[in-house]
Tab-separated table of C-alpha atoms and ligand atoms in Angstrom:
chain	number	residue	atom	x	y	z
S	98	UNK	CA	50.039	158.290	211.235
S	99	UNK	CA	52.536	156.290	213.475
S	100	UNK	CA	56.398	156.832	213.073
S	101	UNK	CA	58.112	154.703	210.346
S	102	UNK	CA	61.474	153.895	210.748
S	103	UNK	CA	63.577	151.778	207.988
S	104	UNK	CA	65.268	149.566	210.434
S	105	UNK	CA	67.561	146.855	209.458
S	106	UNK	CA	69.480	145.782	212.610
S	107	UNK	CA	72.844	144.395	211.643
S	108	UNK	CA	74.316	144.613	215.083
S	109	UNK	CA	71.656	142.813	216.582
S	110	UNK	CA	72.717	140.050	214.436
S	111	UNK	CA	76.370	139.852	215.782
S	112	UNK	CA	76.994	137.081	218.496
S	113	UNK	CA	74.938	137.555	221.490
S	114	UNK	CA	78.088	138.600	223.821
S	115	UNK	CA	78.263	141.902	221.742
S	116	UNK	CA	75.437	143.231	223.616
S	117	UNK	CA	72.510	142.755	226.074
S	118	UNK	CA	68.957	142.945	224.796
S	119	UNK	CA	67.501	146.003	226.786
S	120	UNK	CA	64.333	148.012	226.254
S	121	UNK	CA	64.435	151.685	227.312
S	122	UNK	CA	62.884	152.190	230.656
S	123	UNK	CA	59.816	154.338	230.045
S	124	UNK	CA	59.469	157.693	231.593
S	125	UNK	CA	56.711	159.570	233.637
S	126	UNK	CA	56.016	162.220	231.430
S	127	UNK	CA	57.559	162.672	227.901
S	128	UNK	CA	57.871	166.365	226.763
S	129	UNK	CA	59.118	167.244	223.163
S	130	UNK	CA	62.123	169.785	223.550
S	131	UNK	CA	63.290	169.550	219.923
S	132	UNK	CA	63.067	167.277	216.766
S	133	UNK	CA	65.382	167.549	213.815
S	134	UNK	CA	62.882	166.827	210.880
S	135	UNK	CA	65.420	167.806	208.142
S	136	UNK	CA	67.648	165.057	209.579
S	137	UNK	CA	64.632	162.547	209.907
S	138	UNK	CA	63.948	163.085	206.276
S	139	UNK	CA	67.639	162.472	205.212
S	140	UNK	CA	67.547	159.352	207.161
S	141	UNK	CA	64.039	158.342	205.717
S	142	UNK	CA	62.346	158.266	208.964
S	143	UNK	CA	58.630	159.451	208.861
S	144	UNK	CA	57.508	160.949	211.791
S	145	UNK	CA	53.771	162.181	212.800
S	146	UNK	CA	52.796	165.999	213.188
S	147	UNK	CA	51.784	165.027	216.616
S	148	UNK	CA	54.463	166.429	219.116
S	149	UNK	CA	53.122	163.979	221.907
S	150	UNK	CA	53.660	160.916	219.865
S	151	UNK	CA	57.017	162.020	218.761
S	152	UNK	CA	57.885	162.693	222.455
S	153	UNK	CA	56.812	159.155	223.278
S	154	UNK	CA	59.044	157.470	220.827
S	155	UNK	CA	62.057	159.763	221.587
S	156	UNK	CA	61.550	158.976	225.337
S	157	UNK	CA	61.471	155.283	224.916
S	158	UNK	CA	57.841	154.931	226.113
S	159	UNK	CA	56.852	153.786	222.626
S	160	UNK	CA	59.084	151.567	220.514
S	161	UNK	CA	58.612	151.992	216.655
S	162	UNK	CA	58.083	149.014	214.653
S	163	UNK	CA	61.238	147.159	213.890
S	164	UNK	CA	63.182	148.351	216.686
S	165	UNK	CA	65.325	145.787	218.639
S	166	UNK	CA	66.760	147.556	221.699
S	167	UNK	CA	70.162	146.501	222.951
S	168	UNK	CA	73.030	148.097	225.087
S	169	UNK	CA	76.301	147.452	223.652
S	170	UNK	CA	79.326	146.352	225.552
S	171	UNK	CA	82.834	147.710	225.381
S	172	UNK	CA	85.930	148.522	227.487
S	173	UNK	CA	88.322	151.406	227.605
S	174	UNK	CA	91.186	153.453	228.859
S	175	UNK	CA	89.674	156.325	230.852
S	176	UNK	CA	92.377	158.933	231.583
S	177	UNK	CA	94.838	156.181	230.696
S	178	UNK	CA	93.545	153.583	233.317
S	179	UNK	CA	92.223	150.518	231.926
S	180	UNK	CA	88.279	149.710	232.445
S	181	UNK	CA	87.800	146.091	231.254
S	182	UNK	CA	84.180	146.335	231.202
S	183	UNK	CA	81.998	149.551	230.339
S	184	UNK	CA	79.125	149.545	228.053
S	185	UNK	CA	75.873	151.542	227.376
S	186	UNK	CA	75.278	152.322	230.783
S	187	UNK	CA	72.520	154.885	230.223
S	188	UNK	CA	72.021	154.585	226.518
S	189	UNK	CA	70.007	151.876	224.357
S	190	UNK	CA	70.509	151.320	220.695
S	191	UNK	CA	67.167	151.246	219.120
S	192	UNK	CA	68.484	149.903	215.857
S	193	UNK	CA	69.888	151.178	212.565
S	194	UNK	CA	67.905	152.786	209.891
S	195	UNK	CA	69.132	152.477	206.245
S	196	UNK	CA	68.424	155.728	204.700
S	197	UNK	CA	66.986	156.236	200.916
S	198	UNK	CA	70.770	156.674	199.831
S	199	UNK	CA	71.721	153.318	201.410
S	200	UNK	CA	73.682	154.724	204.209
S	201	UNK	CA	73.114	153.130	207.333
S	202	UNK	CA	72.928	154.962	210.800
S	203	UNK	CA	72.680	154.059	214.469
S	204	UNK	CA	69.542	155.438	216.395
S	205	UNK	CA	70.512	155.653	220.010
S	206	UNK	CA	68.646	156.849	222.970
S	207	UNK	CA	70.938	158.359	225.658
S	208	UNK	CA	69.617	158.657	229.040
S	209	UNK	CA	67.083	155.525	228.543
S	210	UNK	CA	67.618	154.071	231.820
S	211	UNK	CA	69.703	151.579	233.582
S	212	UNK	CA	71.429	148.675	231.912
S	213	UNK	CA	73.407	145.772	232.921
S	214	UNK	CA	76.380	148.123	232.022
S	215	UNK	CA	75.328	150.947	234.435
S	216	UNK	CA	77.584	150.328	237.262
S	217	UNK	CA	76.983	152.770	239.834
S	218	UNK	CA	74.920	155.248	237.515
S	219	UNK	CA	71.262	156.014	237.416
S	220	UNK	CA	71.106	155.368	233.575
S	221	UNK	CA	69.496	158.903	233.121
S	222	UNK	CA	70.841	161.913	231.599
S	223	UNK	CA	69.568	165.547	232.488
S	224	UNK	CA	68.443	168.517	230.253
S	225	UNK	CA	71.787	170.408	230.394
S	226	UNK	CA	74.152	167.744	228.721
S	227	UNK	CA	71.287	166.807	226.342
S	228	UNK	CA	71.079	170.434	225.170
S	229	UNK	CA	74.946	170.668	224.875
S	230	UNK	CA	75.042	167.762	222.696
S	231	UNK	CA	72.495	168.816	220.551
S	232	UNK	CA	73.761	172.155	219.996
S	233	UNK	CA	77.346	171.209	219.504
S	234	UNK	CA	77.013	168.192	217.303
S	235	UNK	CA	74.523	170.033	214.993
S	236	UNK	CA	76.870	172.895	214.710
S	237	UNK	CA	79.862	170.757	214.083
S	238	UNK	CA	77.801	169.145	211.256
S	239	UNK	CA	76.991	172.683	209.941
S	240	UNK	CA	80.803	173.456	210.087
S	241	UNK	CA	81.426	170.081	207.915
S	242	UNK	CA	83.197	168.133	210.654
S	243	UNK	CA	82.426	164.506	210.849
S	244	UNK	CA	80.203	164.056	214.048
S	245	UNK	CA	77.358	162.113	215.423
S	246	UNK	CA	74.112	163.863	214.899
S	247	UNK	CA	71.014	165.194	217.121
S	248	UNK	CA	67.594	163.661	216.036
S	249	UNK	CA	65.581	164.748	219.084
S	250	UNK	CA	65.701	165.960	222.576
S	251	UNK	CA	62.675	165.202	225.197
S	252	UNK	CA	62.195	165.755	228.683
S	253	UNK	CA	61.128	163.020	231.004
S	254	UNK	CA	58.880	164.477	233.458
S	255	UNK	CA	61.255	163.082	236.038
S	256	UNK	CA	63.982	164.367	238.366
S	257	UNK	CA	67.448	163.252	238.462
S	258	UNK	CA	69.950	163.952	241.231
S	259	UNK	CA	73.487	165.256	240.321
S	260	UNK	CA	74.648	168.379	241.792
S	261	UNK	CA	71.216	169.418	242.778
S	262	UNK	CA	67.923	168.077	241.189
S	263	UNK	CA	67.763	168.417	237.613
S	264	UNK	CA	65.007	167.820	235.084
S	265	UNK	CA	65.605	164.537	233.480
S	266	UNK	CA	66.251	164.447	229.642
S	267	UNK	CA	66.862	161.864	226.756
S	268	UNK	CA	68.932	162.606	223.689
S	269	UNK	CA	68.438	160.683	220.292
S	270	UNK	CA	72.053	160.346	218.846
S	271	UNK	CA	72.335	159.391	215.318
S	272	UNK	CA	75.744	157.722	214.394
S	273	UNK	CA	77.353	155.980	211.571
S	274	UNK	CA	78.080	153.405	214.243
S	275	UNK	CA	78.596	153.249	217.855
S	276	UNK	CA	81.639	150.873	217.481
S	277	UNK	CA	84.667	152.272	219.523
S	278	UNK	CA	88.309	151.455	220.000
S	279	UNK	CA	86.964	150.151	223.157
S	280	UNK	CA	84.559	147.781	221.457
S	281	UNK	CA	87.896	146.086	220.025
S	282	UNK	CA	89.636	146.418	223.486
S	283	UNK	CA	87.015	144.548	225.181
S	284	UNK	CA	87.129	141.295	223.058
S	285	UNK	CA	90.901	141.669	222.725
S	286	UNK	CA	91.444	141.667	226.564
S	287	UNK	CA	89.112	138.425	226.708
S	288	UNK	CA	91.307	136.905	223.999
S	289	UNK	CA	88.029	136.195	222.245
S	290	UNK	CA	89.642	136.167	218.762
S	291	UNK	CA	86.459	134.977	217.082
S	292	UNK	CA	84.444	137.963	218.419
S	293	UNK	CA	87.222	140.121	217.276
S	294	UNK	CA	87.348	138.703	213.851
S	295	UNK	CA	83.607	139.292	213.575
S	296	UNK	CA	83.829	142.823	214.859
S	297	UNK	CA	86.628	143.777	212.237
S	298	UNK	CA	84.502	142.315	209.316
S	299	UNK	CA	81.405	144.147	210.477
S	300	UNK	CA	83.426	147.410	210.855
S	301	UNK	CA	85.117	146.949	207.688
S	302	UNK	CA	81.825	146.337	205.702
S	303	UNK	CA	80.067	149.255	207.510
S	304	UNK	CA	82.642	151.847	207.396
S	305	UNK	CA	85.633	151.027	205.016
S	306	UNK	CA	84.378	148.592	202.163
S	307	UNK	CA	87.684	149.165	200.310
S	308	UNK	CA	89.782	148.191	203.497
S	309	UNK	CA	91.512	144.824	203.433
S	310	UNK	CA	91.594	142.968	206.849
S	311	UNK	CA	92.827	144.280	210.068
S	312	UNK	CA	95.713	146.196	208.688
S	313	UNK	CA	93.349	147.750	206.000
S	314	UNK	CA	91.172	148.778	208.991
S	315	UNK	CA	93.632	150.135	211.093
S	316	UNK	CA	95.085	152.255	208.347
S	317	UNK	CA	91.544	153.664	207.430
S	318	UNK	CA	90.777	154.551	211.030
S	319	UNK	CA	94.248	156.268	211.620
S	320	UNK	CA	93.517	158.292	208.311
S	321	UNK	CA	90.092	159.247	209.476
S	322	UNK	CA	91.056	160.129	212.924
S	323	UNK	CA	94.148	162.414	211.633
S	324	UNK	CA	91.334	164.435	209.406
S	325	UNK	CA	89.014	164.656	212.336
S	326	UNK	CA	91.446	165.807	214.676
S	327	UNK	CA	92.885	168.295	212.283
S	328	UNK	CA	89.191	169.627	211.943
S	329	UNK	CA	88.843	170.036	215.501
S	330	UNK	CA	92.005	171.941	215.997
S	331	UNK	CA	90.908	174.252	213.074
S	332	UNK	CA	87.865	175.277	214.914
S	333	UNK	CA	89.443	175.598	218.343
S	334	UNK	CA	87.329	172.407	219.572
S	335	UNK	CA	88.508	170.535	222.664
S	336	UNK	CA	86.805	167.256	222.988
S	337	UNK	CA	87.567	167.031	226.666
S	338	UNK	CA	87.258	163.138	227.175
S	339	UNK	CA	89.207	161.371	224.623
S	340	UNK	CA	89.196	158.274	226.309
S	341	UNK	CA	89.367	154.945	224.100
S	342	UNK	CA	85.798	154.367	224.604
S	343	UNK	CA	85.006	157.759	223.260
S	344	UNK	CA	86.805	157.403	219.981
S	345	UNK	CA	84.675	156.166	216.928
S	346	UNK	CA	85.939	153.670	214.391
S	347	UNK	CA	83.886	155.340	211.873
S	348	UNK	CA	86.159	158.910	212.285
S	349	UNK	CA	83.141	160.561	213.760
S	350	UNK	CA	83.166	163.225	216.765
S	351	UNK	CA	81.384	161.055	219.491
S	352	UNK	CA	80.373	161.587	223.081
S	353	UNK	CA	80.072	165.357	223.620
S	354	UNK	CA	80.464	165.807	227.242
S	355	UNK	CA	82.725	168.412	228.704
S	356	UNK	CA	83.727	169.529	225.240
S	357	UNK	CA	84.102	173.198	224.479
S	358	UNK	CA	85.255	175.730	221.961
S	359	UNK	CA	87.890	178.065	223.051
S	360	UNK	CA	87.280	181.550	222.920
S	361	UNK	CA	90.917	183.153	223.566
S	362	UNK	CA	93.318	180.875	221.904
S	363	UNK	CA	95.971	178.906	224.195
S	364	UNK	CA	97.162	175.708	223.453
S	365	UNK	CA	97.059	174.510	226.942
S	366	UNK	CA	93.423	175.074	227.241
S	367	UNK	CA	91.279	172.602	229.133
S	368	UNK	CA	87.820	173.070	230.282
S	369	UNK	CA	86.832	169.600	231.636
S	370	UNK	CA	86.433	169.615	235.516
S	371	UNK	CA	87.710	165.929	235.680
S	372	UNK	CA	90.790	166.816	233.458
S	373	UNK	CA	93.123	167.457	236.420
S	374	UNK	CA	96.261	167.488	234.575
S	375	UNK	CA	95.185	168.705	230.964
S	376	UNK	CA	95.694	165.061	229.594
S	377	UNK	CA	93.113	166.057	227.178
S	378	UNK	CA	94.311	169.714	226.508
S	379	UNK	CA	93.674	171.437	223.073
S	380	UNK	CA	97.187	171.107	221.685
S	381	UNK	CA	97.490	167.431	223.387
S	382	UNK	CA	94.571	166.058	220.924
S	383	UNK	CA	96.810	164.638	218.122
S	384	UNK	CA	99.330	162.821	220.700
S	385	UNK	CA	96.352	161.530	222.479
S	386	UNK	CA	94.589	160.279	219.188
S	387	UNK	CA	97.977	158.455	218.634
S	388	UNK	CA	97.894	156.821	222.164
S	389	UNK	CA	94.340	155.587	221.354
S	390	UNK	CA	95.113	154.315	218.047
S	391	UNK	CA	98.037	152.229	219.413
S	392	UNK	CA	95.544	150.692	221.665
S	393	UNK	CA	93.547	149.605	218.649
S	394	UNK	CA	96.539	148.522	216.883
S	395	UNK	CA	97.447	146.193	219.878
S	396	UNK	CA	93.707	144.970	219.793
S	397	UNK	CA	93.894	144.100	216.242
S	398	UNK	CA	97.267	142.244	216.348
S	399	UNK	CA	95.248	139.130	217.848
S	400	UNK	CA	94.046	138.712	214.207
S	401	UNK	CA	97.491	138.459	212.774
S	402	UNK	CA	99.020	135.199	212.538
S	403	UNK	CA	102.514	136.357	212.207
S	404	UNK	CA	102.834	138.552	215.436
S	405	UNK	CA	106.411	139.782	214.651
S	406	UNK	CA	105.341	141.047	211.262
S	407	UNK	CA	102.259	142.359	212.479
S	408	UNK	CA	103.993	144.189	215.181
S	409	UNK	CA	106.294	145.802	212.722
S	410	UNK	CA	103.625	146.881	210.333
S	411	UNK	CA	101.225	148.132	212.939
S	412	UNK	CA	103.789	150.087	214.708
S	413	UNK	CA	104.670	151.692	211.439
S	414	UNK	CA	101.155	152.488	210.749
S	415	UNK	CA	100.730	154.034	214.174
S	416	UNK	CA	103.846	156.144	213.663
S	417	UNK	CA	102.668	157.347	210.333
S	418	UNK	CA	99.871	159.210	212.044
S	419	UNK	CA	101.913	162.125	212.962
S	420	UNK	CA	102.591	162.795	209.160
S	421	UNK	CA	99.081	162.163	208.196
S	422	UNK	CA	97.803	164.490	210.931
S	423	UNK	CA	100.489	167.238	210.013
S	424	UNK	CA	99.333	166.924	206.429
S	425	UNK	CA	95.761	167.293	207.460
S	426	UNK	CA	96.320	170.113	209.887
S	427	UNK	CA	98.484	171.975	207.599
S	428	UNK	CA	95.651	171.880	204.652
S	429	UNK	CA	93.215	173.142	207.373
S	430	UNK	CA	95.635	176.014	208.042
S	431	UNK	CA	96.136	176.952	204.516
S	432	UNK	CA	92.494	177.189	204.085
S	433	UNK	CA	92.040	179.301	207.162
S	434	UNK	CA	94.795	181.583	205.878
S	435	UNK	CA	93.634	181.791	202.080
S	436	UNK	CA	96.350	180.068	200.587
S	437	UNK	CA	95.248	177.763	197.477
S	438	UNK	CA	98.872	176.444	197.122
S	439	UNK	CA	101.424	174.718	199.502
S	440	UNK	CA	104.757	176.408	200.300
S	441	UNK	CA	107.304	174.957	202.693
S	442	UNK	CA	107.031	177.992	205.146
S	443	UNK	CA	103.394	177.961	205.404
S	444	UNK	CA	103.100	175.977	209.095
S	445	UNK	CA	105.899	178.407	210.237
S	446	UNK	CA	103.986	181.305	209.446
S	447	UNK	CA	100.682	179.873	210.781
S	448	UNK	CA	102.517	179.000	213.874
S	449	UNK	CA	103.797	182.629	214.072
S	450	UNK	CA	100.254	183.512	214.131
S	451	UNK	CA	99.158	181.337	216.667
S	452	UNK	CA	101.983	182.265	219.044
S	453	UNK	CA	101.246	185.960	218.702
S	454	UNK	CA	97.545	185.155	219.401
S	455	UNK	CA	98.350	183.133	222.588
S	456	UNK	CA	100.600	185.958	223.731
S	457	UNK	CA	97.952	188.686	223.267
S	458	UNK	CA	94.687	186.712	224.327
S	459	UNK	CA	93.434	186.694	220.978
S	460	UNK	CA	90.008	185.131	220.314
S	461	UNK	CA	90.520	182.104	218.112
S	462	UNK	CA	87.334	182.447	215.841
S	463	UNK	CA	87.225	186.033	215.796
S	464	UNK	CA	90.769	186.625	214.930
S	465	UNK	CA	90.475	184.017	211.675
S	466	UNK	CA	87.173	185.637	210.822
S	467	UNK	CA	88.521	189.025	210.810
S	468	UNK	CA	91.615	188.004	208.628
S	469	UNK	CA	88.729	186.555	206.092
S	470	UNK	CA	86.985	190.056	205.648
S	471	UNK	CA	87.705	192.716	203.253
S	472	UNK	CA	89.940	194.359	205.909
S	473	UNK	CA	92.006	191.969	207.569
S	474	UNK	CA	93.650	194.598	209.659
S	475	UNK	CA	90.541	194.392	211.990
S	476	UNK	CA	92.098	191.406	213.470
S	477	UNK	CA	94.282	193.649	215.222
S	478	UNK	CA	91.381	194.632	217.300
S	479	UNK	CA	91.467	190.973	218.964
S	480	UNK	CA	95.110	191.506	220.308
S	481	UNK	CA	95.984	193.064	223.742
S	482	UNK	CA	98.532	194.816	221.902
S	483	UNK	CA	97.412	195.221	218.260
S	484	UNK	CA	100.924	196.012	217.020
S	485	UNK	CA	101.828	192.613	217.954
S	486	UNK	CA	100.014	191.431	214.665
S	487	UNK	CA	101.583	193.691	212.343
S	488	UNK	CA	104.871	192.017	211.225
S	489	UNK	CA	102.851	188.878	210.844
S	490	UNK	CA	100.303	190.721	208.662
S	491	UNK	CA	102.957	192.011	206.462
S	492	UNK	CA	104.670	188.618	205.974
S	493	UNK	CA	100.966	187.069	205.368
S	494	UNK	CA	100.339	189.582	202.630
S	495	UNK	CA	103.586	188.980	200.857
S	496	UNK	CA	102.783	185.328	200.857
S	497	UNK	CA	99.269	185.943	199.387
S	498	UNK	CA	100.909	188.213	196.809
S	499	UNK	CA	103.222	185.399	195.654
S	500	UNK	CA	99.815	183.559	194.601
S	501	UNK	CA	98.622	186.531	192.449
S	502	UNK	CA	95.117	185.663	193.386
S	503	UNK	CA	92.404	188.578	193.713
S	504	UNK	CA	91.234	189.494	197.036
S	505	UNK	CA	87.716	188.246	196.376
S	506	UNK	CA	89.151	184.657	195.899
S	507	UNK	CA	91.075	185.139	199.024
S	508	UNK	CA	87.954	186.467	200.864
S	509	UNK	CA	85.764	183.276	199.631
S	510	UNK	CA	88.275	180.906	200.399
S	511	UNK	CA	89.019	182.037	203.836
S	512	UNK	CA	85.179	182.666	204.790
S	513	UNK	CA	84.582	178.986	204.119
S	514	UNK	CA	87.189	177.955	206.579
S	515	UNK	CA	86.639	180.328	209.287
S	516	UNK	CA	83.123	180.343	210.844
S	517	UNK	CA	81.605	183.589	212.140
S	518	UNK	CA	79.633	181.873	214.890
S	519	UNK	CA	80.709	178.928	217.111
S	520	UNK	CA	78.660	177.432	220.262
S	521	UNK	CA	80.340	179.582	222.594
S	522	UNK	CA	80.629	178.090	226.044
S	523	UNK	CA	78.614	181.162	227.853
S	524	UNK	CA	75.993	180.880	225.006
S	525	UNK	CA	75.485	177.084	225.830
S	526	UNK	CA	75.472	177.799	229.571
S	527	UNK	CA	72.649	180.675	229.060
S	528	UNK	CA	70.535	178.239	226.995
S	529	UNK	CA	70.886	175.612	229.716
S	530	UNK	CA	70.031	177.809	232.512
S	531	UNK	CA	66.883	179.344	230.596
S	532	UNK	CA	65.845	175.714	229.503
S	533	UNK	CA	66.280	174.451	233.179
S	534	UNK	CA	63.782	177.478	233.876
S	535	UNK	CA	61.246	176.486	231.275
S	536	UNK	CA	62.448	178.771	228.464
S	537	UNK	CA	63.497	177.179	225.457
S	538	UNK	CA	63.660	180.481	223.297
S	539	UNK	CA	67.403	180.912	223.791
S	540	UNK	CA	67.976	177.287	222.792
S	541	UNK	CA	65.886	177.889	219.571
S	542	UNK	CA	67.592	181.049	218.736
S	543	UNK	CA	71.301	179.487	219.288
S	544	UNK	CA	70.205	176.952	216.993
S	545	UNK	CA	69.067	179.335	214.310
S	546	UNK	CA	72.368	181.431	214.905
S	547	UNK	CA	74.407	178.097	214.132
S	548	UNK	CA	72.623	176.706	211.207
S	549	UNK	CA	74.614	178.682	208.763
S	550	UNK	CA	77.997	179.355	210.503
S	551	UNK	CA	79.941	180.688	207.619
S	552	UNK	CA	77.591	183.275	206.611
S	553	UNK	CA	77.651	187.041	207.836
S	554	UNK	CA	74.176	187.533	209.544
S	555	UNK	CA	73.618	190.677	211.534
S	556	UNK	CA	70.786	189.458	213.110
S	557	UNK	CA	73.026	187.056	214.955
S	558	UNK	CA	75.979	189.603	215.421
S	559	UNK	CA	75.738	189.169	219.150
S	560	UNK	CA	76.730	185.522	218.717
S	561	UNK	CA	80.085	186.452	217.387
S	562	UNK	CA	80.891	188.103	220.746
S	563	UNK	CA	83.343	186.584	223.233
S	564	UNK	CA	82.038	186.453	226.772
S	565	UNK	CA	81.756	189.416	228.556
S	566	UNK	CA	83.188	190.221	231.978
S	567	UNK	CA	81.670	187.536	234.461
S	568	UNK	CA	80.128	185.420	231.511
S	569	UNK	CA	83.440	183.152	231.118
S	570	UNK	CA	82.908	179.510	231.632
S	571	UNK	CA	85.914	178.224	233.286
S	572	UNK	CA	84.840	174.458	233.685
S	573	UNK	CA	82.678	172.313	231.889
S	574	UNK	CA	81.139	168.940	233.335
S	575	UNK	CA	80.525	165.458	232.179
S	576	UNK	CA	77.149	164.291	231.146
S	577	UNK	CA	76.550	162.040	234.016
V	98	AMP	P1	80.890	158.362	229.382
V	98	AMP	O1	81.393	159.437	230.293
V	98	AMP	O2	79.541	158.659	228.684
V	98	AMP	O3	81.953	158.079	228.392
V	98	AMP	O4	80.546	157.069	230.084
V	98	AMP	C1	81.474	156.441	230.720
V	98	AMP	C2	80.994	155.024	231.107
V	98	AMP	O5	80.171	155.245	232.368
V	98	AMP	C3	80.235	154.332	230.250
V	98	AMP	O6	80.171	152.904	230.410
V	98	AMP	C4	78.820	154.618	230.673
V	98	AMP	O7	77.730	153.913	230.134
V	98	AMP	C5	78.626	154.920	231.893
V	98	AMP	N1	77.939	155.971	232.633
V	98	AMP	C6	78.045	157.242	232.238
V	98	AMP	N2	76.810	157.929	232.984
V	98	AMP	C7	76.047	157.070	233.558
V	98	AMP	C8	74.617	157.177	233.997
V	98	AMP	N3	74.266	158.072	234.330
V	98	AMP	N4	74.340	156.046	234.498
V	98	AMP	C9	74.802	154.668	234.141
V	98	AMP	N5	76.160	154.508	233.504
V	98	AMP	C10	76.642	155.766	233.098
V	99	MG	MG1	81.453	157.573	226.513
C-alpha cells in the first residue's frame, strides 16, 4: 500500500505572491527515526508498514499523491529588528489534509532543502533540533497546550555543517496553519491591501469563523495568545525566540528552537544563546506578546477605511491583552494551587509562593507537583531553606479550608494542572547526544515518560529529577 493523504490545499489556491512552488530537495539516504501513528490516524493519513517507504515520504524523496509543495513567504521583527523578507528558508509545505472530523492541518517538512527564501542558509536541519522539536511539541500536546505537532522524524544520510559536522534530519510538522504575524506584516509593508484582505479572509475562515473582519480577527488572536502564554507560564516554559515570524495566528505554539523548561524557578530565566539581553526571558513573555500583537494590529489597520477610528479601536484591543492575560494566568495559578473558586487575594498568594521559590532555588515543576500530593509539606524539600515555605503553607491551607473541599478533590484538581514530568533540558541533551551516536533508545524512553505527564509512574521516576551536578544545561541553540 502506498501512503494516502486527504489533501485539500487551500493556501496553494491563494494568489501566487503568497508563496513559491518548491518541491523538497531529495536526500541521499532516508532513514526513519520516528513516526507518530496516533497522529497520522487522527489526521486521516494512511501509512504503509514499510519503514523505508515512510522514510522516503517524510524525507521528501517520494511525494504523496495530492501534495502541492510550496515555500511560504513572510516577514517579521527578529529581536525587535525589522526583516522585510523572510519565509520558509528550510521548510516546504506539502499541503493541507482535512481530517475525518473536518479539521484542516498543514503538513510541513522542515529541513527539506533550499528555497528562494533561504538567504544564507543551507535549507537543512540536523538531528538535534529535529528531536528537540519532536519531544517538546508532543510533550506540550500531552500537557494540553495548543501546539504544532510532530508527525515524523527522518535522517537524511547527509552531513550538515554547523558547529561541527552533524547528521542531517527532517522534521514533519503538523499545524493548524503556518500563518504568522509576520505573514500579515509582509503584505502590509508592501502596501498590498488586496493580498492583506485575502490573507485576513483566509485566516478567519480557517481559524476563527465567527470573527467579523480585521477587528474580529485581531480580537480572536489576542484572546488565543493570552491563553497560550498563560499556559506556557504555568509550565515554566520559555519559547526563546518570540519573533513576530514565530507567532502563529492560530494561537498554537510554533517554531521550537532554543526553547526550554525551567528547572529552578526564576522569572529572569533565559536559555537561548542568541538572546543576549533577555528580551525573551520567562517573565517577559506576556509583554513581548503585546509587542507582537501591536505589529499585527498595525498591519491590519490598512484594511480599515476610517483610519482614526481603526487606530482607536485597535489600540484598545491591544491594550486589552494584559487584562485577558491576567485572567488566563490567574485561572492557571488557581488550578495549580487547587482553588475551585476565585478570591481577590489569590494572585498575591501565588506571587508570594513564586517569590519564595525564586529566593530558594526551588524547582518549578517539582514544587507544584509536591503541593499536589497527599503530603504538600514535601514541597519544603525543594527549598534551600525549607522553613521559607512554612508561612506560605499556612496561608495556603487557610485559603483551601475556606472552600471546604475534601483533600481528595484538592489532589485531583492540582494533579491535573501540575505535571510530574516535563522534557527537562538535560534529558533532551542526553537524548540528542545518544541519537547522534546512533542510539535512539533514550529518545524512545523519554517519549514514553512524557506521554502521560500528569500520572505518577514509578517506572519513570528518574525523569522527575532535576539535573545532577554537571548536567545543567545553561544555553540552548537555534535549529539552524
Ligand atoms: P527561524 O529561526 O526558524 O525562525 O528562521 C528565521 C529565518 O531564517 C526564516 O526565514 C528561515 O526560513 C531562515 N532559516 C533558518 N534556518 C535556515 C537554514 N538552515 N537554511 C535556510 N534558511 C534558514
Ligand atoms: Mg521561525
